[in-house]
Each structure stands twice: as C-alpha cells, then as structure tokens.
C-alpha cells in the first residue's frame, strides 16, 4: 500500500506499526490453569495495552515519522517503542508484497487499476 500511495496527490500515507507483545484477553477461552500459567510466566515480559498503543499513537501524531522513515530506510515501519525501525528482511521482499497485495485486493474487490501484476 505504501508503494501504491507514494505518488498519491491526496497526501495519504501508509505506515505499519508493531505494538509489541501486549497482555490482552485473547487467551480467555483457554483452560483456567493455562491462563494462570501464562500470567505467571509471561506478565513480567508483556506490555500493558497503553504501552502497546505507543506505536499507533506515534504513527498518528508525530509529524516527522513518515519523512524520517524515508530517510533512514525503515519504509514506514514503527517498532513497539514508536520509533521507525527497519523491518525484517522477509517483510521487505517485493515478491511477497505483491502476492499479499494481490490476495488482499481480491478479498476487497479492488478495481483492476489498483492491483499489481503478479506471476504466481
């Protein structure tokens, strides 16, 4: 999406954020003993929901975040601390980006002019 919007005349930008490992209630359907074990072992290492929101808040409120990410090669990716970080090598592979875009575009019924040509 970021590549698609680079020349956008409307000034829309796409950023990716990583909230970090956040303590949520996603495991509520697990057996009680397993939930308790997770709490004992993982809570000291997990972020609160407020801490996990840092990257999203930075993406929305920091005026230089997009400009900085272009200069330093982080490609619009913010780590859990809210600072631009270079994404993992696997996340930078153009072939994977095109495939993900093609799948996403099909699921969203995007018009043809908004899709990449991808050879599978």
PDB file of N, CA and C in Angstrom, residues 15-66:
ATOM      1  N   UNK A  15       1.524   3.503   6.998  1.00  0.00           N
ATOM      2  CA  UNK A  15       2.564   3.126   7.948  1.00  0.00           C
ATOM      3  C   UNK A  15       2.185   1.787   8.556  1.00  0.00           C
ATOM      4  N   UNK A  16       3.183   0.999   8.905  1.00  0.00           N
ATOM      5  CA  UNK A  16       2.943  -0.269   9.598  1.00  0.00           C
ATOM      6  C   UNK A  16       3.483  -0.128  11.013  1.00  0.00           C
ATOM      7  N   UNK A  17       2.726  -0.598  11.973  1.00  0.00           N
ATOM      8  CA  UNK A  17       3.165  -0.494  13.367  1.00  0.00           C
ATOM      9  C   UNK A  17       3.185  -1.866  14.021  1.00  0.00           C
ATOM     10  N   UNK A  18       4.135  -2.045  14.919  1.00  0.00           N
ATOM     11  CA  UNK A  18       4.224  -3.275  15.704  1.00  0.00           C
ATOM     12  C   UNK A  18       3.940  -2.891  17.150  1.00  0.00           C
ATOM     13  N   UNK A  19       2.858  -3.388  17.723  1.00  0.00           N
ATOM     14  CA  UNK A  19       2.520  -2.985  19.090  1.00  0.00           C
ATOM     15  C   UNK A  19       3.416  -3.617  20.148  1.00  0.00           C
ATOM     16  N   UNK A  20       4.169  -4.629  19.774  1.00  0.00           N
ATOM     17  CA  UNK A  20       4.944  -5.360  20.772  1.00  0.00           C
ATOM     18  C   UNK A  20       4.122  -6.513  21.319  1.00  0.00           C
ATOM     19  N   UNK A  21       4.665  -7.190  22.288  1.00  0.00           N
ATOM     20  CA  UNK A  21       3.943  -8.298  22.919  1.00  0.00           C
ATOM     21  C   UNK A  21       3.081  -7.703  24.033  1.00  0.00           C
ATOM     22  N   UNK A  22       1.792  -7.676  23.808  1.00  0.00           N
ATOM     23  CA  UNK A  22       0.867  -6.985  24.694  1.00  0.00           C
ATOM     24  C   UNK A  22      -0.003  -7.989  25.451  1.00  0.00           C
ATOM     25  N   UNK A  23      -0.192  -7.718  26.726  1.00  0.00           N
ATOM     26  CA  UNK A  23      -1.063  -8.539  27.565  1.00  0.00           C
ATOM     27  C   UNK A  23      -2.510  -8.197  27.234  1.00  0.00           C
ATOM     28  N   UNK A  24      -3.182  -9.125  26.587  1.00  0.00           N
ATOM     29  CA  UNK A  24      -4.584  -8.918  26.232  1.00  0.00           C
ATOM     30  C   UNK A  24      -5.402 -10.073  26.780  1.00  0.00           C
ATOM     31  N   UNK A  25      -6.664 -10.027  26.515  1.00  0.00           N
ATOM     32  CA  UNK A  25      -7.576 -11.067  26.979  1.00  0.00           C
ATOM     33  C   UNK A  25      -7.835 -12.099  25.873  1.00  0.00           C
ATOM     34  N   UNK A  26      -6.927 -12.192  24.917  1.00  0.00           N
ATOM     35  CA  UNK A  26      -7.125 -13.067  23.772  1.00  0.00           C
ATOM     36  C   UNK A  26      -7.132 -14.548  24.167  1.00  0.00           C
ATOM     37  N   UNK A  27      -6.535 -14.882  25.290  1.00  0.00           N
ATOM     38  CA  UNK A  27      -6.465 -16.281  25.714  1.00  0.00           C
ATOM     39  C   UNK A  27      -7.615 -16.681  26.642  1.00  0.00           C
ATOM     40  N   UNK A  28      -8.639 -15.873  26.726  1.00  0.00           N
ATOM     41  CA  UNK A  28      -9.725 -16.114  27.695  1.00  0.00           C
ATOM     42  C   UNK A  28     -10.447 -17.439  27.492  1.00  0.00           C
ATOM     43  N   UNK A  29     -10.371 -18.025  26.312  1.00  0.00           N
ATOM     44  CA  UNK A  29     -11.068 -19.288  26.066  1.00  0.00           C
ATOM     45  C   UNK A  29     -10.225 -20.514  26.428  1.00  0.00           C
ATOM     46  N   UNK A  30      -8.995 -20.293  26.832  1.00  0.00           N
ATOM     47  CA  UNK A  30      -8.142 -21.416  27.242  1.00  0.00           C
ATOM     48  C   UNK A  30      -8.562 -21.924  28.624  1.00  0.00           C
ATOM     49  N   UNK A  31      -8.151 -23.122  28.973  1.00  0.00           N
ATOM     50  CA  UNK A  31      -8.445 -23.629  30.316  1.00  0.00           C
ATOM     51  C   UNK A  31      -7.843 -22.701  31.381  1.00  0.00           C
ATOM     52  N   UNK A  32      -8.512 -22.585  32.518  1.00  0.00           N
ATOM     53  CA  UNK A  32      -8.104 -21.658  33.580  1.00  0.00           C
ATOM     54  C   UNK A  32      -6.662 -21.889  34.023  1.00  0.00           C
ATOM     55  N   UNK A  33      -6.258 -23.150  34.128  1.00  0.00           N
ATOM     56  CA  UNK A  33      -4.897 -23.429  34.595  1.00  0.00           C
ATOM     57  C   UNK A  33      -3.850 -22.911  33.613  1.00  0.00           C
ATOM     58  N   UNK A  34      -4.182 -22.961  32.302  1.00  0.00           N
ATOM     59  CA  UNK A  34      -3.248 -22.489  31.292  1.00  0.00           C
ATOM     60  C   UNK A  34      -3.176 -20.954  31.286  1.00  0.00           C
ATOM     61  N   UNK A  35      -4.308 -20.325  31.503  1.00  0.00           N
ATOM     62  CA  UNK A  35      -4.337 -18.864  31.609  1.00  0.00           C
ATOM     63  C   UNK A  35      -3.484 -18.420  32.789  1.00  0.00           C
ATOM     64  N   UNK A  36      -3.642 -19.092  33.913  1.00  0.00           N
ATOM     65  CA  UNK A  36      -2.874 -18.751  35.123  1.00  0.00           C
ATOM     66  C   UNK A  36      -1.367 -18.958  34.875  1.00  0.00           C
ATOM     67  N   UNK A  37      -1.008 -20.036  34.222  1.00  0.00           N
ATOM     68  CA  UNK A  37       0.390 -20.301  33.905  1.00  0.00           C
ATOM     69  C   UNK A  37       0.955 -19.196  33.019  1.00  0.00           C
ATOM     70  N   UNK A  38       0.175 -18.806  32.027  1.00  0.00           N
ATOM     71  CA  UNK A  38       0.600 -17.716  31.139  1.00  0.00           C
ATOM     72  C   UNK A  38       0.814 -16.436  31.936  1.00  0.00           C
ATOM     73  N   UNK A  39      -0.097 -16.142  32.843  1.00  0.00           N
ATOM     74  CA  UNK A  39       0.025 -14.923  33.648  1.00  0.00           C
ATOM     75  C   UNK A  39       1.281 -14.952  34.508  1.00  0.00           C
ATOM     76  N   UNK A  40       1.560 -16.078  35.108  1.00  0.00           N
ATOM     77  CA  UNK A  40       2.736 -16.187  35.977  1.00  0.00           C
ATOM     78  C   UNK A  40       4.027 -16.041  35.176  1.00  0.00           C
ATOM     79  N   UNK A  41       4.071 -16.692  34.022  1.00  0.00           N
ATOM     80  CA  UNK A  41       5.309 -16.728  33.254  1.00  0.00           C
ATOM     81  C   UNK A  41       5.508 -15.534  32.331  1.00  0.00           C
ATOM     82  N   UNK A  42       4.440 -14.997  31.788  1.00  0.00           N
ATOM     83  CA  UNK A  42       4.589 -14.002  30.730  1.00  0.00           C
ATOM     84  C   UNK A  42       4.360 -12.556  31.160  1.00  0.00           C
ATOM     85  N   UNK A  43       3.529 -12.328  32.170  1.00  0.00           N
ATOM     86  CA  UNK A  43       3.181 -10.954  32.539  1.00  0.00           C
ATOM     87  C   UNK A  43       4.405 -10.065  32.760  1.00  0.00           C
ATOM     88  N   UNK A  44       5.453 -10.544  33.402  1.00  0.00           N
ATOM     89  CA  UNK A  44       6.605  -9.652  33.589  1.00  0.00           C
ATOM     90  C   UNK A  44       7.246  -9.168  32.288  1.00  0.00           C
ATOM     91  N   UNK A  45       6.986  -9.867  31.195  1.00  0.00           N
ATOM     92  CA  UNK A  45       7.623  -9.542  29.920  1.00  0.00           C
ATOM     93  C   UNK A  45       6.688  -8.851  28.936  1.00  0.00           C
ATOM     94  N   UNK A  46       5.412  -8.787  29.246  1.00  0.00           N
ATOM     95  CA  UNK A  46       4.431  -8.231  28.324  1.00  0.00           C
ATOM     96  C   UNK A  46       4.159  -6.761  28.612  1.00  0.00           C
ATOM     97  N   UNK A  47       3.744  -6.051  27.567  1.00  0.00           N
ATOM     98  CA  UNK A  47       3.375  -4.651  27.693  1.00  0.00           C
ATOM     99  C   UNK A  47       1.914  -4.535  28.098  1.00  0.00           C
ATOM    100  N   UNK A  48       1.564  -3.436  28.748  1.00  0.00           N
ATOM    101  CA  UNK A  48       0.156  -3.149  29.019  1.00  0.00           C
ATOM    102  C   UNK A  48      -0.483  -2.691  27.707  1.00  0.00           C
ATOM    103  N   UNK A  49      -1.803  -2.599  27.675  1.00  0.00           N
ATOM    104  CA  UNK A  49      -2.486  -2.125  26.469  1.00  0.00           C
ATOM    105  C   UNK A  49      -2.043  -0.700  26.129  1.00  0.00           C
ATOM    106  N   UNK A  50      -1.867   0.136  27.144  1.00  0.00           N
ATOM    107  CA  UNK A  50      -1.428   1.518  26.910  1.00  0.00           C
ATOM    108  C   UNK A  50      -0.021   1.543  26.310  1.00  0.00           C
ATOM    109  N   UNK A  51       0.870   0.710  26.809  1.00  0.00           N
ATOM    110  CA  UNK A  51       2.226   0.655  26.263  1.00  0.00           C
ATOM    111  C   UNK A  51       2.205   0.130  24.829  1.00  0.00           C
ATOM    112  N   UNK A  52       1.321  -0.820  24.567  1.00  0.00           N
ATOM    113  CA  UNK A  52       1.210  -1.382  23.228  1.00  0.00           C
ATOM    114  C   UNK A  52       0.661  -0.400  22.212  1.00  0.00           C
ATOM    115  N   UNK A  53       0.003   0.647  22.692  1.00  0.00           N
ATOM    116  CA  UNK A  53      -0.575   1.660  21.796  1.00  0.00           C
ATOM    117  C   UNK A  53       0.451   2.694  21.347  1.00  0.00           C
ATOM    118  N   UNK A  54       1.651   2.680  21.910  1.00  0.00           N
ATOM    119  CA  UNK A  54       2.654   3.710  21.595  1.00  0.00           C
ATOM    120  C   UNK A  54       2.929   3.842  20.111  1.00  0.00           C
ATOM    121  N   UNK A  55       3.149   2.728  19.426  1.00  0.00           N
ATOM    122  CA  UNK A  55       3.496   2.807  18.007  1.00  0.00           C
ATOM    123  C   UNK A  55       2.346   3.386  17.190  1.00  0.00           C
ATOM    124  N   UNK A  56       1.122   2.975  17.495  1.00  0.00           N
ATOM    125  CA  UNK A  56      -0.036   3.508  16.758  1.00  0.00           C
ATOM    126  C   UNK A  56      -0.205   5.001  17.006  1.00  0.00           C
ATOM    127  N   UNK A  57      -0.028   5.419  18.239  1.00  0.00           N
ATOM    128  CA  UNK A  57      -0.157   6.843  18.573  1.00  0.00           C
ATOM    129  C   UNK A  57       0.940   7.646  17.885  1.00  0.00           C
ATOM    130  N   UNK A  58       2.158   7.112  17.874  1.00  0.00           N
ATOM    131  CA  UNK A  58       3.257   7.799  17.193  1.00  0.00           C
ATOM    132  C   UNK A  58       2.964   7.938  15.702  1.00  0.00           C
ATOM    133  N   UNK A  59       2.429   6.896  15.095  1.00  0.00           N
ATOM    134  CA  UNK A  59       2.116   6.937  13.664  1.00  0.00           C
ATOM    135  C   UNK A  59       1.082   8.015  13.362  1.00  0.00           C
ATOM    136  N   UNK A  60       0.149   8.205  14.276  1.00  0.00           N
ATOM    137  CA  UNK A  60      -0.920   9.181  14.059  1.00  0.00           C
ATOM    138  C   UNK A  60      -0.543  10.606  14.414  1.00  0.00           C
ATOM    139  N   UNK A  61       0.378  10.780  15.352  1.00  0.00           N
ATOM    140  CA  UNK A  61       0.600  12.117  15.885  1.00  0.00           C
ATOM    141  C   UNK A  61       1.960  12.734  15.605  1.00  0.00           C
ATOM    142  N   UNK A  62       2.966  11.953  15.276  1.00  0.00           N
ATOM    143  CA  UNK A  62       4.306  12.507  15.051  1.00  0.00           C
ATOM    144  C   UNK A  62       4.413  13.021  13.619  1.00  0.00           C
ATOM    145  N   UNK A  63       4.603  14.314  13.445  1.00  0.00           N
ATOM    146  CA  UNK A  63       4.595  14.880  12.092  1.00  0.00           C
ATOM    147  C   UNK A  63       5.760  14.417  11.221  1.00  0.00           C
ATOM    148  N   UNK A  64       6.873  14.019  11.799  1.00  0.00           N
ATOM    149  CA  UNK A  64       8.042  13.662  11.002  1.00  0.00           C
ATOM    150  C   UNK A  64       8.195  12.166  10.767  1.00  0.00           C
ATOM    151  N   UNK A  65       7.295  11.362  11.271  1.00  0.00           N
ATOM    152  CA  UNK A  65       7.530   9.920  11.238  1.00  0.00           C
ATOM    153  C   UNK A  65       7.649   9.384   9.814  1.00  0.00           C
ATOM    154  N   UNK A  66       6.836   9.831   8.898  1.00  0.00           N
ATOM    155  CA  UNK A  66       6.915   9.343   7.524  1.00  0.00           C
ATOM    156  C   UNK A  66       8.170   9.865   6.845  1.00  0.00           C
TER     157      UNK A  66
END
